[in-house]
Coordinates of C-alpha atoms in Angstrom, one line a residue:
M1 CA -29.0 28.5 26.9
E2 CA -30.8 26.7 23.9
A3 CA -28.9 28.4 21.4
A4 CA -25.7 27.9 22.9
A5 CA -26.0 24.0 23.1
P6 CA -26.2 23.5 19.1
A7 CA -23.3 25.8 18.7
S8 CA -21.5 23.3 21.1
H9 CA -22.3 20.5 19.3
A10 CA -21.5 21.9 15.9
A11 CA -17.9 22.9 17.4
A12 CA -17.8 19.3 18.4
A13 CA -18.5 18.0 15.0
G14 CA -15.9 20.0 13.6
G15 CA -13.2 19.1 16.0
L16 CA -14.0 15.3 15.1
R17 CA -13.4 16.3 11.8
S18 CA -10.2 18.2 12.3
R19 CA -9.1 15.2 13.7
Q20 CA -10.1 12.9 11.3
Y21 CA -8.3 15.3 8.4
A22 CA -5.0 15.0 10.6
V23 CA -5.0 11.3 10.8
L24 CA -5.4 10.8 7.2
A25 CA -3.0 13.3 6.5
I26 CA -0.2 11.8 9.1
T27 CA -0.9 8.3 7.8
F28 CA -0.6 9.4 4.0
A29 CA 2.3 11.0 4.3
A30 CA 4.1 8.0 6.9
Y31 CA 2.8 5.5 4.1
A32 CA 4.2 7.7 1.3
S33 CA 7.6 7.8 2.8
F34 CA 7.4 3.9 3.4
H35 CA 7.2 3.5 -0.5
A36 CA 9.7 6.3 -1.1
S37 CA 12.4 4.4 0.8
R38 CA 11.5 1.4 -1.2
K39 CA 11.9 3.1 -4.8
P40 CA 15.6 3.5 -4.8
P41 CA 16.7 -0.2 -5.7
S42 CA 14.5 0.4 -8.7
I43 CA 16.2 3.3 -9.7
V44 CA 19.6 2.4 -9.1
K45 CA 19.2 -0.9 -10.4
A46 CA 20.7 0.0 -14.4
V47 CA 23.7 1.8 -12.6
L48 CA 24.5 -1.3 -10.4
S49 CA 24.2 -3.7 -13.3
A50 CA 26.5 -1.6 -15.3
D51 CA 29.7 -1.4 -12.9
W52 CA 29.0 -2.4 -9.5
A53 CA 30.1 -5.8 -8.6
P54 CA 28.3 -8.2 -7.6
F55 CA 25.6 -7.0 -9.8
S56 CA 27.5 -6.3 -13.0
G57 CA 28.0 -9.0 -15.6
P58 CA 25.7 -11.6 -17.3
R59 CA 24.3 -13.0 -13.8
G60 CA 23.7 -9.3 -12.7
P61 CA 20.0 -9.4 -13.5
H62 CA 19.8 -12.6 -11.5
R63 CA 21.5 -11.3 -8.3
L64 CA 19.3 -8.0 -8.6
G65 CA 16.1 -10.0 -8.5
E66 CA 17.4 -12.0 -5.8
L67 CA 18.0 -8.8 -3.6
D68 CA 14.3 -7.6 -4.5
V69 CA 13.1 -11.0 -3.2
A70 CA 15.2 -10.9 0.0
F71 CA 13.1 -7.3 0.9
L72 CA 9.9 -8.6 -0.3
S73 CA 10.0 -12.1 1.4
A74 CA 11.0 -10.8 4.8
Y75 CA 8.4 -8.4 4.6
A76 CA 5.7 -10.9 3.2
V77 CA 6.7 -13.2 6.6
A78 CA 6.9 -10.8 9.1
M79 CA 3.7 -9.0 7.8
F80 CA 1.7 -11.8 9.3
A81 CA 3.4 -11.4 12.8
A82 CA 3.2 -7.7 12.2
G83 CA -0.3 -7.5 11.9
H84 CA -0.8 -10.0 14.9
L85 CA 1.1 -7.5 16.9
A86 CA -0.4 -4.5 15.8
D87 CA -3.5 -5.5 17.2
R88 CA -2.0 -5.5 20.6
A89 CA 0.5 -3.0 20.5
D90 CA 0.5 0.9 20.7
L91 CA 0.0 1.8 17.2
R92 CA 1.6 5.1 17.3
R93 CA 4.6 3.9 19.0
L94 CA 5.1 0.8 16.8
L95 CA 4.4 2.9 13.6
A96 CA 7.0 5.4 14.6
A97 CA 9.8 2.6 15.4
A98 CA 8.7 1.2 12.2
M99 CA 9.8 4.2 9.9
V100 CA 12.9 5.3 12.3
A101 CA 14.3 1.8 11.6
S102 CA 13.2 1.6 8.2
G103 CA 15.5 4.9 7.6
A104 CA 18.3 2.9 9.4
T105 CA 18.2 0.0 7.0
S106 CA 17.7 2.5 3.8
A107 CA 20.8 4.3 5.1
A108 CA 22.8 1.2 5.3
L109 CA 22.3 0.6 1.9
G110 CA 23.5 3.8 0.8
A111 CA 26.6 3.4 3.1
A112 CA 27.8 0.8 0.9
Y113 CA 28.4 2.8 -2.0
F114 CA 30.6 5.2 0.3
L115 CA 32.1 2.5 2.0
D116 CA 33.0 0.6 -1.5
V117 CA 31.1 -2.7 -0.2
H118 CA 30.8 -5.3 -2.7
S119 CA 29.5 -8.2 -0.8
L120 CA 26.3 -9.7 -2.0
A121 CA 25.7 -11.1 1.7
F122 CA 25.6 -7.3 2.9
F123 CA 23.0 -6.3 0.7
L124 CA 20.9 -9.2 1.0
A125 CA 21.0 -8.8 5.0
A126 CA 20.2 -5.0 4.7
Q127 CA 17.0 -6.0 2.5
V128 CA 15.9 -8.7 4.8
A129 CA 16.0 -6.1 7.5
S130 CA 14.4 -3.4 5.5
G131 CA 11.8 -6.0 4.8
V132 CA 11.1 -6.8 8.5
V133 CA 10.7 -3.2 9.9
Q134 CA 8.7 -2.2 7.2
S135 CA 6.0 -4.8 7.5
A136 CA 4.7 -3.0 10.7
G137 CA 3.8 0.1 8.5
W138 CA 0.8 -1.3 6.6
P139 CA -1.2 -2.8 9.1
C140 CA -0.6 0.0 11.6
V141 CA -1.8 2.8 9.1
V142 CA -4.8 0.8 8.2
A143 CA -6.0 -0.3 11.7
V144 CA -5.6 3.6 12.4
V145 CA -7.6 5.0 9.6
G146 CA -10.2 1.7 10.1
N147 CA -10.2 3.2 13.8
W148 CA -11.3 6.6 12.6
F149 CA -13.5 6.0 9.4
G150 CA -14.4 2.1 9.9
H151 CA -17.9 3.1 9.3
A152 CA -18.0 5.5 7.3
S153 CA -20.5 4.9 4.5
S154 CA -18.1 6.4 1.8
R155 CA -15.1 4.7 3.0
G156 CA -14.2 3.3 -0.7
T157 CA -13.9 6.8 -1.7
I158 CA -12.2 7.8 1.1
M159 CA -9.6 5.0 1.2
G160 CA -9.3 5.4 -2.5
V161 CA -7.8 8.7 -2.1
W162 CA -5.9 7.9 0.8
N163 CA -4.1 4.9 -0.8
S164 CA -3.1 7.0 -3.7
H165 CA -0.2 7.3 -0.9
T166 CA 1.1 4.2 -2.2
S167 CA 1.7 5.9 -5.5
V168 CA 2.7 9.4 -4.2
G169 CA 5.4 7.9 -2.3
N170 CA 6.8 5.8 -5.5
I171 CA 6.7 9.3 -7.4
A172 CA 8.4 10.8 -4.4
G173 CA 11.2 8.3 -4.4
S174 CA 11.7 7.9 -8.0
V175 CA 12.1 11.6 -8.4
L176 CA 14.3 12.1 -5.1
A177 CA 16.3 9.0 -6.0
A178 CA 16.8 10.2 -9.6
A179 CA 17.6 13.9 -8.8
V180 CA 20.7 12.7 -6.6
L181 CA 21.8 9.9 -8.6
E182 CA 24.5 11.8 -10.6
F183 CA 26.2 12.4 -7.2
G184 CA 26.7 8.6 -6.5
W185 CA 23.9 6.0 -6.1
G186 CA 24.6 5.8 -2.4
W187 CA 22.8 9.4 -2.0
S188 CA 19.5 8.2 -3.8
F189 CA 19.3 5.8 -0.6
L190 CA 20.4 8.5 2.0
V191 CA 17.4 11.1 0.9
P192 CA 14.6 8.9 1.6
A193 CA 16.1 7.3 4.6
F194 CA 16.5 11.0 6.1
A195 CA 12.8 11.7 5.0
I196 CA 11.2 8.3 6.5
A197 CA 13.2 8.9 9.7
A198 CA 12.0 12.7 10.1
L199 CA 8.4 11.6 9.6
G200 CA 8.7 9.1 12.1
V201 CA 9.3 11.4 14.8
V202 CA 6.2 13.5 13.6
V203 CA 4.2 10.2 13.8
L204 CA 5.6 9.7 17.6
V205 CA 4.8 13.5 18.6
F206 CA 1.1 14.4 16.4
L207 CA -0.4 11.0 15.8
I208 CA -3.6 10.1 17.6
A209 CA -4.1 6.4 17.0
H210 CA -7.5 5.8 18.0
P211 CA -10.6 8.2 18.9
M212 CA -10.7 7.1 22.5
D213 CA -7.2 8.8 22.5
A214 CA -8.6 12.0 21.9
G215 CA -11.7 11.5 24.8
L216 CA -14.3 11.2 21.6
D217 CA -17.3 9.3 22.1
L218 CA -17.1 6.1 19.9
Q219 CA -21.1 5.8 19.3
A220 CA -21.4 9.6 18.9
M221 CA -18.8 8.9 16.5
E222 CA -20.4 6.7 14.4
V223 CA -23.5 8.5 14.1
E224 CA -21.9 11.6 12.7
M225 CA -20.0 9.5 10.3
N226 CA -23.2 7.9 9.1
G227 CA -25.0 11.1 8.4
G228 CA -26.4 11.9 12.2
S229 CA -26.7 15.2 13.2
G230 CA -23.7 17.2 14.7
E231 CA -26.0 17.7 18.1
E232 CA -25.4 13.7 18.6
V233 CA -21.6 14.4 18.8
E234 CA -20.1 15.0 22.3
L235 CA -16.6 14.9 23.9
L236 CA -16.2 12.6 26.7
G237 CA -15.3 14.8 29.8
E238 CA -16.5 18.1 28.3
D239 CA -20.5 17.7 28.9
K240 CA -19.7 15.6 31.8
K241 CA -18.7 16.1 35.5
E242 CA -15.3 15.3 35.8
G243 CA -15.5 12.3 38.2
E244 CA -18.1 10.7 35.6
G245 CA -15.9 11.3 32.8
D246 CA -13.1 9.2 34.4
E247 CA -15.6 6.2 35.1
L248 CA -17.0 6.3 31.5
E249 CA -13.3 6.2 30.3
V250 CA -12.3 3.3 32.3
E251 CA -15.4 1.3 31.6
A252 CA -14.6 1.7 27.6
L253 CA -11.2 0.6 28.0
S254 CA -12.6 -2.2 30.1
E255 CA -14.7 -2.8 27.4
L256 CA -12.1 -3.4 24.4
P257 CA -12.7 -6.6 22.2
R258 CA -10.4 -9.3 22.6
A259 CA -7.9 -9.4 19.4
I260 CA -9.0 -11.6 16.9
G261 CA -6.8 -15.1 16.0
F262 CA -4.9 -15.7 13.3
L263 CA -6.4 -18.8 12.0
E264 CA -9.8 -17.2 13.1
A265 CA -9.1 -14.2 10.9
W266 CA -8.3 -16.9 7.8
R267 CA -12.0 -18.3 8.1
L268 CA -13.9 -14.8 8.1
P269 CA -15.9 -14.8 4.9
G270 CA -14.1 -13.2 2.2
V271 CA -10.8 -13.1 3.4
A272 CA -8.7 -16.1 1.4
P273 CA -10.4 -15.1 -1.9
F274 CA -9.3 -11.6 -1.9
A275 CA -5.8 -12.7 -0.1
F276 CA -4.8 -14.7 -3.1
C277 CA -6.4 -12.6 -5.6
L278 CA -3.9 -9.8 -4.2
F279 CA -1.2 -12.5 -4.4
F280 CA -1.7 -12.4 -8.0
S281 CA -2.5 -8.4 -8.5
K282 CA 0.4 -7.0 -6.3
L283 CA 2.9 -9.5 -8.1
V284 CA 2.2 -7.4 -11.1
A285 CA 2.2 -4.1 -9.3
Y286 CA 5.7 -4.8 -7.8
T287 CA 7.3 -5.7 -10.9
F288 CA 6.7 -2.7 -12.4
L289 CA 7.6 -0.8 -9.0
Y290 CA 11.0 -2.8 -9.2
W291 CA 11.9 -3.1 -12.6
L292 CA 9.9 -0.5 -14.6
P293 CA 12.9 2.1 -14.7
F294 CA 15.3 -0.9 -15.9
Y295 CA 12.7 -1.8 -18.4
I296 CA 12.6 1.6 -19.8
R297 CA 16.5 2.0 -19.7
H298 CA 17.1 -1.0 -22.0
N299 CA 14.2 -0.3 -24.3
A300 CA 14.6 2.4 -27.0
V301 CA 11.7 4.9 -27.3
A302 CA 11.4 6.3 -30.8
G303 CA 14.8 4.6 -31.7
Q304 CA 16.3 6.3 -28.7
F305 CA 17.6 4.9 -25.3
L306 CA 17.0 7.1 -22.3
S307 CA 19.6 8.0 -19.6
H308 CA 19.4 6.4 -16.0
K309 CA 18.0 9.6 -14.4
A310 CA 15.5 10.0 -17.5
S311 CA 14.3 6.3 -17.1
G312 CA 13.6 6.7 -13.7
I313 CA 11.6 10.2 -13.9
L314 CA 10.0 8.6 -17.0
S315 CA 8.6 5.6 -14.9
V316 CA 6.9 7.9 -12.2
V317 CA 4.0 8.4 -15.0
F318 CA 2.9 4.6 -14.3
D319 CA 2.5 5.6 -10.6
I320 CA 0.4 8.6 -11.8
G321 CA -1.9 6.6 -13.5
G322 CA -2.3 4.6 -10.4
V323 CA -3.0 7.5 -8.2
L324 CA -6.3 8.0 -10.5
G325 CA -6.9 4.2 -10.7
G326 CA -7.1 3.8 -6.8
I327 CA -9.3 6.7 -6.5
S328 CA -11.7 5.8 -9.6
A329 CA -12.0 2.3 -8.2
G330 CA -13.0 3.4 -4.7
L331 CA -15.7 5.8 -6.3
L332 CA -16.8 3.1 -8.2
S333 CA -16.9 0.4 -5.8
D334 CA -18.9 3.1 -3.3
K335 CA -21.4 4.0 -6.3
I336 CA -22.6 0.4 -7.2
G337 CA -21.8 -1.3 -3.9
A338 CA -19.6 -4.1 -5.3
R339 CA -16.1 -4.1 -4.6
A340 CA -15.3 -7.5 -6.1
V341 CA -16.8 -6.4 -9.3
T342 CA -14.9 -3.5 -9.2
S343 CA -11.7 -5.1 -8.7
A344 CA -12.3 -7.6 -11.7
L345 CA -13.3 -5.1 -14.3
F346 CA -10.1 -3.2 -13.3
L347 CA -8.0 -6.6 -13.4
F348 CA -9.7 -7.5 -17.1
L349 CA -9.2 -4.3 -18.5
S350 CA -5.4 -4.3 -17.5
I351 CA -4.8 -7.3 -19.7
P352 CA -5.4 -5.4 -23.0
A353 CA -3.5 -2.3 -21.4
L354 CA -0.3 -4.4 -20.7
I355 CA -0.7 -5.5 -24.1
L356 CA -0.9 -1.9 -26.0
Y357 CA 2.1 -0.7 -23.5
R358 CA 4.4 -3.6 -24.6
T359 CA 3.8 -3.5 -28.3
Y360 CA 3.6 0.3 -28.9
G361 CA 5.1 2.1 -26.2
S362 CA 8.2 2.0 -28.0
I363 CA 6.6 3.9 -31.1
S364 CA 7.3 7.5 -29.7
M365 CA 7.7 9.5 -26.3
N366 CA 3.7 10.0 -26.3
H367 CA 2.7 6.3 -27.0
N368 CA 5.0 5.3 -24.1
I369 CA 3.5 7.9 -22.1
G370 CA -0.2 7.5 -22.7
L371 CA -0.1 3.7 -22.5
M372 CA 2.2 3.7 -19.4
F373 CA -0.4 5.8 -17.6
L374 CA -3.3 3.5 -19.0
A375 CA -1.4 0.3 -17.8
G376 CA -0.7 2.0 -14.3
Y377 CA -4.4 3.0 -13.8
F378 CA -5.7 -0.1 -14.5
V379 CA -3.3 -2.3 -12.8
N380 CA -3.1 -0.4 -9.5
G381 CA -6.9 0.2 -9.4
P382 CA -7.9 -3.3 -7.9
Y383 CA -4.4 -3.3 -5.7
S384 CA -5.4 -0.2 -4.1
L385 CA -9.2 -0.9 -3.5
I386 CA -8.3 -4.3 -1.8
T387 CA -5.7 -3.5 0.1
T388 CA -7.5 -0.5 1.7
A389 CA -11.3 -0.7 1.6
V390 CA -12.0 -4.5 1.3
A391 CA -9.6 -5.0 4.0
T392 CA -11.5 -2.5 6.6
D393 CA -14.9 -4.0 5.3
L394 CA -13.3 -7.7 6.1
G395 CA -11.9 -6.3 9.2
T396 CA -15.0 -4.9 10.5
Q397 CA -17.8 -7.2 9.1
D398 CA -20.7 -8.3 10.9
A399 CA -19.4 -12.0 11.4
I400 CA -16.9 -10.3 14.1
K401 CA -19.6 -8.0 15.2
G402 CA -17.4 -4.8 14.4
N403 CA -14.5 -6.2 16.3
S404 CA -12.1 -3.2 15.7
R405 CA -9.2 -5.3 16.8
A406 CA -9.4 -7.9 13.9
L407 CA -8.8 -4.8 11.5
A408 CA -4.7 -5.2 11.6
T409 CA -4.7 -9.0 11.7
V410 CA -7.1 -9.3 8.5
S411 CA -5.2 -6.3 7.0
A412 CA -1.8 -8.1 7.4
I413 CA -3.4 -11.3 6.0
I414 CA -4.4 -10.0 2.8
D415 CA -1.4 -7.8 2.2
G416 CA 1.1 -10.3 3.8
T417 CA -0.2 -13.0 1.1
G418 CA 0.0 -10.2 -1.7
S419 CA 3.4 -9.9 -0.5
V420 CA 4.5 -13.0 -1.4
G421 CA 3.3 -12.5 -4.8
A422 CA 5.1 -9.3 -4.6
A423 CA 8.5 -10.9 -3.8
L424 CA 7.9 -13.8 -6.5
G425 CA 7.2 -11.1 -9.4
P426 CA 10.6 -9.5 -9.3
L427 CA 12.5 -12.6 -8.7
L428 CA 11.0 -14.2 -11.8
T429 CA 11.3 -11.1 -13.9
G430 CA 15.3 -11.0 -13.0
Y431 CA 15.3 -14.4 -14.3
I432 CA 12.8 -14.4 -17.3
S433 CA 13.9 -10.7 -18.9
T434 CA 17.4 -12.6 -19.9
R435 CA 15.2 -14.4 -22.5
G436 CA 13.3 -11.5 -23.6
W437 CA 10.8 -8.9 -22.0
N438 CA 8.0 -10.5 -24.2
S439 CA 8.3 -13.4 -21.9
V440 CA 8.0 -11.4 -18.6
F441 CA 4.6 -9.6 -20.0
F442 CA 3.3 -12.9 -20.6
M443 CA 3.9 -13.7 -17.1
L444 CA 2.4 -10.9 -15.7
I445 CA -1.0 -11.5 -18.2
V446 CA -1.0 -14.9 -16.6
S447 CA -1.2 -13.8 -12.9
I448 CA -3.8 -11.3 -13.6
S449 CA -5.9 -13.8 -15.3
L450 CA -5.5 -16.1 -12.0
A451 CA -6.3 -13.1 -10.0
L452 CA -9.8 -12.7 -11.7
V453 CA -10.2 -16.7 -11.1
F454 CA -10.5 -16.0 -7.2
L455 CA -12.9 -13.1 -7.9
I456 CA -15.4 -14.6 -10.0
R457 CA -17.4 -16.2 -6.9
L458 CA -17.5 -13.2 -5.1
A459 CA -18.3 -11.2 -8.1
K460 CA -21.3 -13.3 -9.0
D461 CA -22.5 -13.5 -5.2
E462 CA -22.6 -9.6 -5.5
I463 CA -24.5 -9.4 -8.6
V464 CA -26.9 -12.1 -7.6
S465 CA -27.3 -9.8 -4.5
K466 CA -27.7 -6.4 -6.2
I467 CA -30.4 -8.2 -8.6
N468 CA -32.3 -9.9 -5.5
S469 CA -32.3 -6.8 -3.7
R470 CA -34.2 -4.9 -6.7
H471 CA -36.8 -7.7 -6.5

């Protein structure tokens, strides 16, 4: 009997880990599909500006920028409400519904090609609808992962790896949209639309949003995450009598903390500075997300202009750099225990990376690929870190006594504020690019500098705290 107990506990610990891996995999695929469905507008920009009214002609870049801001402004505004809703709703059903609805709005944009629609109002309306339904995705997946990993000591690394879903989604969306572009730009929307809708069904059937939904003891799970022995992990109802298990489940549900208020979440330490930092850093990241294929198409590499398809595929190099940048930022922040210092370092180094890419990226294809990779590495590092590990830190900090129902609200505030900047960047690029791309890169460098300003005090506090702890 004594030998059987450790084996039973080990099996329970293994069951916990397998559930955690499943949650990571499903939420990774889910949010990657959101980003894949956002990528087609950037891939088809050059085609629309060439021969599809109302985006062709001298005002074409302006209208393409307005199309981006329609999606991103709706996304940013709806994000705040989505976070509030996610802390109160069934995360699994809300996420699945958002994915299926996102597939429908993307398919509507693709249908415009086959139905020969040239109304700017239609495109704007479809983008607004898409922004609203997609806003529920981020607070849902962050809350789910926070439920399962909110107390993990290495969550910076875990979420750095997990957050590569944004870049993986961008890469998948770029490749899919570019691969079918030759058959008509409508297919560039329809293929990602089908993918996100299908994955929405997978989320509805398989996702377990909270450990309690799987009958896991939250206290034992926290011990396991912090390096406790497998002997301390047990499943509700497996080592208990049936009646006692029911009683514990009712008691656990009755003790759920109240969801935190919106203004209360804004006042939490660190939330406002990181939110405004993300405003400017996400402005830069989304400018590349929506305009990089267009930029490559209209700027010669080694004296030659690339095709629409080649430009879209080449742009994935930026996202590949972003994958490694996000993972590196998470690893470094865990190692030194300083999220603000890590973010500031990456932001600072992204300035020379952008200057080098703009100045020397046109010399040869090798220069273009290497410098684009470097720019993606440093630009996406802090963006990835702030939207995941930092948001989870702030949403589970001591000031709210580990209230897990604050996590979606805090995540939505940070990412929603960042999304306002994300809406502004592509819009400004649509207007500024007509005056030359040097002006666009100047705007990006100013934005990064302002993002650094909001991190100065937090980074200083982290450094002082490290010095004091050593003494």
